[in-house]
Amino acid sequence: MHESQIGLDNPAVPIFLSGNLQIYHFGRVILQAAVSIGSNCTIDRGSFRDTIIGENTYFDNLCHIAHNVTIGKNCIFAGMTGIAGSTKIGDNVTVGAFSIIGPNVKIGKNCILYPGVFINHNCSIGNNVIIHPEISGIYCIHLGMLVH
């Protein structure tokens, strides 16, 4: 790891009209066996539960993993991928460069997200799904079929 930050005490700051309130994170970061982290990545500790990275998962440079994220085993994240808080990603998922995964997203096993994909918050994606950013709307290819 080169200049990557794992599990820093970085408080969440909800914004209120009367002022900001810092909420410190009490969870941990758990890196299972054979996790590889590239340069300048950040993995936030969990707020009230742990951030967990499954075994044999690879992060390229400049990836950000927010608090409470759970990532399965054998996943690959290309450079400049951002994963927002409380997202759950299954085993054997590949995410292309410059992709953004919003908060509270669930991604099943064996999925492929092409580079530049944006997945909005509170979205669930099943198993064996391929998502390409140039397919208009919220379409994806599922087991060879186009689904909406």
mmCIF file of C-alpha atoms in Angstrom:
data_model
loop_
_atom_site.group_PDB
_atom_site.id
_atom_site.type_symbol
_atom_site.label_atom_id
_atom_site.label_comp_id
_atom_site.label_asym_id
_atom_site.label_seq_id
_atom_site.Cartn_x
_atom_site.Cartn_y
_atom_site.Cartn_z
ATOM 1 C CA MET A 1 0.000 0.000 0.000
ATOM 2 C CA HIS A 2 1.315 3.417 -0.930
ATOM 3 C CA GLU A 3 -0.325 6.397 0.793
ATOM 4 C CA SER A 4 -3.630 4.565 1.196
ATOM 5 C CA GLN A 5 -5.733 5.256 4.284
ATOM 6 C CA ILE A 6 -7.625 2.501 6.062
ATOM 7 C CA GLY A 7 -9.967 2.941 9.003
ATOM 8 C CA LEU A 8 -9.302 6.563 9.851
ATOM 9 C CA ASP A 9 -11.426 8.230 12.503
ATOM 10 C CA ASN A 10 -13.316 10.385 10.043
ATOM 11 C CA PRO A 11 -16.595 11.605 11.489
ATOM 12 C CA ALA A 12 -19.817 11.767 9.534
ATOM 13 C CA VAL A 13 -21.179 15.292 9.546
ATOM 14 C CA PRO A 14 -24.935 15.613 9.110
ATOM 15 C CA ILE A 15 -25.840 19.189 8.250
ATOM 16 C CA PHE A 16 -28.547 20.882 10.294
ATOM 17 C CA LEU A 17 -29.818 24.441 10.067
ATOM 18 C CA SER A 18 -28.736 25.019 13.659
ATOM 19 C CA GLY A 19 -25.198 23.731 12.997
ATOM 20 C CA ASN A 20 -23.242 20.611 12.155
ATOM 21 C CA LEU A 21 -23.038 17.557 14.387
ATOM 22 C CA GLN A 22 -20.098 15.162 14.245
ATOM 23 C CA ILE A 23 -20.932 11.479 14.599
ATOM 24 C CA TYR A 24 -17.819 9.394 15.154
ATOM 25 C CA HIS A 25 -17.502 5.946 13.649
ATOM 26 C CA PHE A 26 -17.107 3.074 16.092
ATOM 27 C CA GLY A 27 -16.905 0.196 13.610
ATOM 28 C CA ARG A 28 -13.779 -1.390 12.197
ATOM 29 C CA VAL A 29 -12.316 -2.223 8.796
ATOM 30 C CA ILE A 30 -11.881 -5.968 8.295
ATOM 31 C CA LEU A 31 -9.620 -7.018 5.426
ATOM 32 C CA GLN A 32 -9.809 -10.745 4.831
ATOM 33 C CA ALA A 33 -6.962 -12.825 3.362
ATOM 34 C CA ALA A 34 -5.140 -11.764 0.175
ATOM 35 C CA VAL A 35 -6.811 -8.357 -0.238
ATOM 36 C CA SER A 36 -4.768 -6.061 -2.491
ATOM 37 C CA ILE A 37 -5.068 -2.279 -2.168
ATOM 38 C CA GLY A 38 -3.547 0.090 -4.743
ATOM 39 C CA SER A 39 -2.101 3.539 -4.171
ATOM 40 C CA ASN A 40 -4.134 6.405 -2.710
ATOM 41 C CA CYS A 41 -7.198 4.353 -1.777
ATOM 42 C CA THR A 42 -9.383 5.131 1.205
ATOM 43 C CA ILE A 43 -11.413 2.591 3.150
ATOM 44 C CA ASP A 44 -13.569 4.132 5.868
ATOM 45 C CA ARG A 45 -14.236 2.384 9.131
ATOM 46 C CA GLY A 46 -17.829 1.441 9.817
ATOM 47 C CA SER A 47 -20.016 3.851 11.696
ATOM 48 C CA PHE A 48 -21.952 1.398 13.880
ATOM 49 C CA ARG A 49 -21.001 -1.844 12.138
ATOM 50 C CA ASP A 50 -17.835 -2.976 10.365
ATOM 51 C CA THR A 51 -16.653 -2.288 6.827
ATOM 52 C CA ILE A 52 -15.718 -5.721 5.449
ATOM 53 C CA ILE A 53 -13.596 -6.538 2.402
ATOM 54 C CA GLY A 54 -13.764 -10.194 1.304
ATOM 55 C CA GLU A 55 -10.769 -12.370 0.565
ATOM 56 C CA ASN A 56 -8.853 -12.107 -2.707
ATOM 57 C CA THR A 57 -10.410 -8.733 -3.557
ATOM 58 C CA TYR A 58 -8.356 -6.241 -5.559
ATOM 59 C CA PHE A 59 -8.530 -2.426 -5.552
ATOM 60 C CA ASP A 60 -6.710 -0.462 -8.215
ATOM 61 C CA ASN A 61 -5.436 3.042 -7.432
ATOM 62 C CA LEU A 62 -7.670 5.887 -6.207
ATOM 63 C CA CYS A 63 -10.643 3.858 -4.962
ATOM 64 C CA HIS A 64 -12.873 5.043 -2.131
ATOM 65 C CA ILE A 65 -14.882 2.640 0.038
ATOM 66 C CA ALA A 66 -17.234 4.353 2.487
ATOM 67 C CA HIS A 67 -18.433 3.282 5.931
ATOM 68 C CA ASN A 68 -20.403 0.057 6.537
ATOM 69 C CA VAL A 69 -19.692 -1.354 3.057
ATOM 70 C CA THR A 70 -19.548 -5.138 2.701
ATOM 71 C CA ILE A 71 -17.703 -6.582 -0.302
ATOM 72 C CA GLY A 72 -17.610 -10.295 -1.103
ATOM 73 C CA LYS A 73 -14.629 -12.376 -2.152
ATOM 74 C CA ASN A 74 -12.793 -12.379 -5.513
ATOM 75 C CA CYS A 75 -13.918 -8.884 -6.544
ATOM 76 C CA ILE A 76 -12.004 -6.427 -8.732
ATOM 77 C CA PHE A 77 -12.367 -2.632 -8.626
ATOM 78 C CA ALA A 78 -10.589 -0.581 -11.307
ATOM 79 C CA GLY A 79 -9.140 2.861 -10.638
ATOM 80 C CA MET A 80 -11.248 5.772 -9.398
ATOM 81 C CA THR A 81 -14.177 3.659 -8.267
ATOM 82 C CA GLY A 82 -16.298 5.140 -5.487
ATOM 83 C CA ILE A 83 -18.598 3.084 -3.275
ATOM 84 C CA ALA A 84 -20.919 4.974 -0.928
ATOM 85 C CA GLY A 85 -21.968 3.933 2.552
ATOM 86 C CA SER A 86 -23.854 0.783 3.542
ATOM 87 C CA THR A 87 -23.544 -0.828 0.100
ATOM 88 C CA LYS A 88 -23.383 -4.638 -0.160
ATOM 89 C CA ILE A 89 -21.522 -6.265 -3.049
ATOM 90 C CA GLY A 90 -21.557 -10.027 -3.668
ATOM 91 C CA ASP A 91 -18.736 -12.384 -4.653
ATOM 92 C CA ASN A 92 -16.957 -12.276 -8.031
ATOM 93 C CA VAL A 93 -18.016 -8.730 -8.987
ATOM 94 C CA THR A 94 -15.913 -6.647 -11.397
ATOM 95 C CA VAL A 95 -16.296 -2.859 -11.475
ATOM 96 C CA GLY A 96 -14.716 -0.795 -14.262
ATOM 97 C CA ALA A 97 -12.832 2.471 -13.809
ATOM 98 C CA PHE A 98 -14.598 5.757 -13.021
ATOM 99 C CA SER A 99 -17.673 3.962 -11.664
ATOM 100 C CA ILE A 100 -19.836 5.282 -8.833
ATOM 101 C CA ILE A 101 -22.020 3.103 -6.631
ATOM 102 C CA GLY A 102 -24.449 5.089 -4.485
ATOM 103 C CA PRO A 103 -25.414 4.460 -0.857
ATOM 104 C CA ASN A 104 -27.464 1.450 0.252
ATOM 105 C CA VAL A 105 -27.018 -0.370 -3.073
ATOM 106 C CA LYS A 106 -27.089 -4.168 -3.217
ATOM 107 C CA ILE A 107 -25.204 -5.916 -6.025
ATOM 108 C CA GLY A 108 -25.491 -9.700 -6.398
ATOM 109 C CA LYS A 109 -22.834 -12.262 -7.250
ATOM 110 C CA ASN A 110 -20.985 -12.574 -10.582
ATOM 111 C CA CYS A 111 -21.852 -9.076 -11.874
ATOM 112 C CA ILE A 112 -19.845 -6.879 -14.228
ATOM 113 C CA LEU A 113 -20.102 -3.088 -14.203
ATOM 114 C CA TYR A 114 -18.433 -1.523 -17.223
ATOM 115 C CA PRO A 115 -16.297 1.624 -16.794
ATOM 116 C CA GLY A 116 -18.215 4.813 -16.098
ATOM 117 C CA VAL A 117 -21.317 3.187 -14.614
ATOM 118 C CA PHE A 118 -23.350 5.168 -12.079
ATOM 119 C CA ILE A 119 -25.731 3.261 -9.826
ATOM 120 C CA ASN A 120 -28.087 5.435 -7.815
ATOM 121 C CA HIS A 121 -28.885 4.952 -4.128
ATOM 122 C CA ASN A 122 -31.184 2.270 -2.688
ATOM 123 C CA CYS A 123 -30.984 0.125 -5.833
ATOM 124 C CA SER A 124 -30.813 -3.687 -5.893
ATOM 125 C CA ILE A 125 -29.116 -5.621 -8.689
ATOM 126 C CA GLY A 126 -29.468 -9.394 -8.875
ATOM 127 C CA ASN A 127 -26.887 -12.055 -9.688
ATOM 128 C CA ASN A 128 -25.165 -12.500 -13.091
ATOM 129 C CA VAL A 129 -25.909 -8.964 -14.353
ATOM 130 C CA ILE A 130 -23.813 -6.907 -16.778
ATOM 131 C CA ILE A 131 -24.300 -3.131 -16.692
ATOM 132 C CA HIS A 132 -23.020 -0.858 -19.468
ATOM 133 C CA PRO A 133 -23.202 2.956 -19.214
ATOM 134 C CA GLU A 134 -24.134 3.507 -22.869
ATOM 135 C CA ILE A 135 -27.392 1.617 -22.617
ATOM 136 C CA SER A 136 -29.937 4.373 -22.069
ATOM 137 C CA GLY A 137 -32.151 4.394 -19.003
ATOM 138 C CA ILE A 138 -31.717 1.860 -16.260
ATOM 139 C CA TYR A 139 -31.222 -1.132 -18.500
ATOM 140 C CA CYS A 140 -28.829 -3.965 -18.031
ATOM 141 C CA ILE A 141 -28.026 -7.236 -19.667
ATOM 142 C CA HIS A 142 -29.076 -10.211 -17.559
ATOM 143 C CA LEU A 143 -28.052 -13.662 -18.734
ATOM 144 C CA GLY A 144 -28.073 -12.488 -22.343
ATOM 145 C CA MET A 145 -31.443 -10.695 -22.135
ATOM 146 C CA LEU A 146 -32.122 -6.973 -21.941
ATOM 147 C CA VAL A 147 -34.112 -6.208 -18.803
ATOM 148 C CA HIS A 148 -35.539 -2.990 -17.401
#
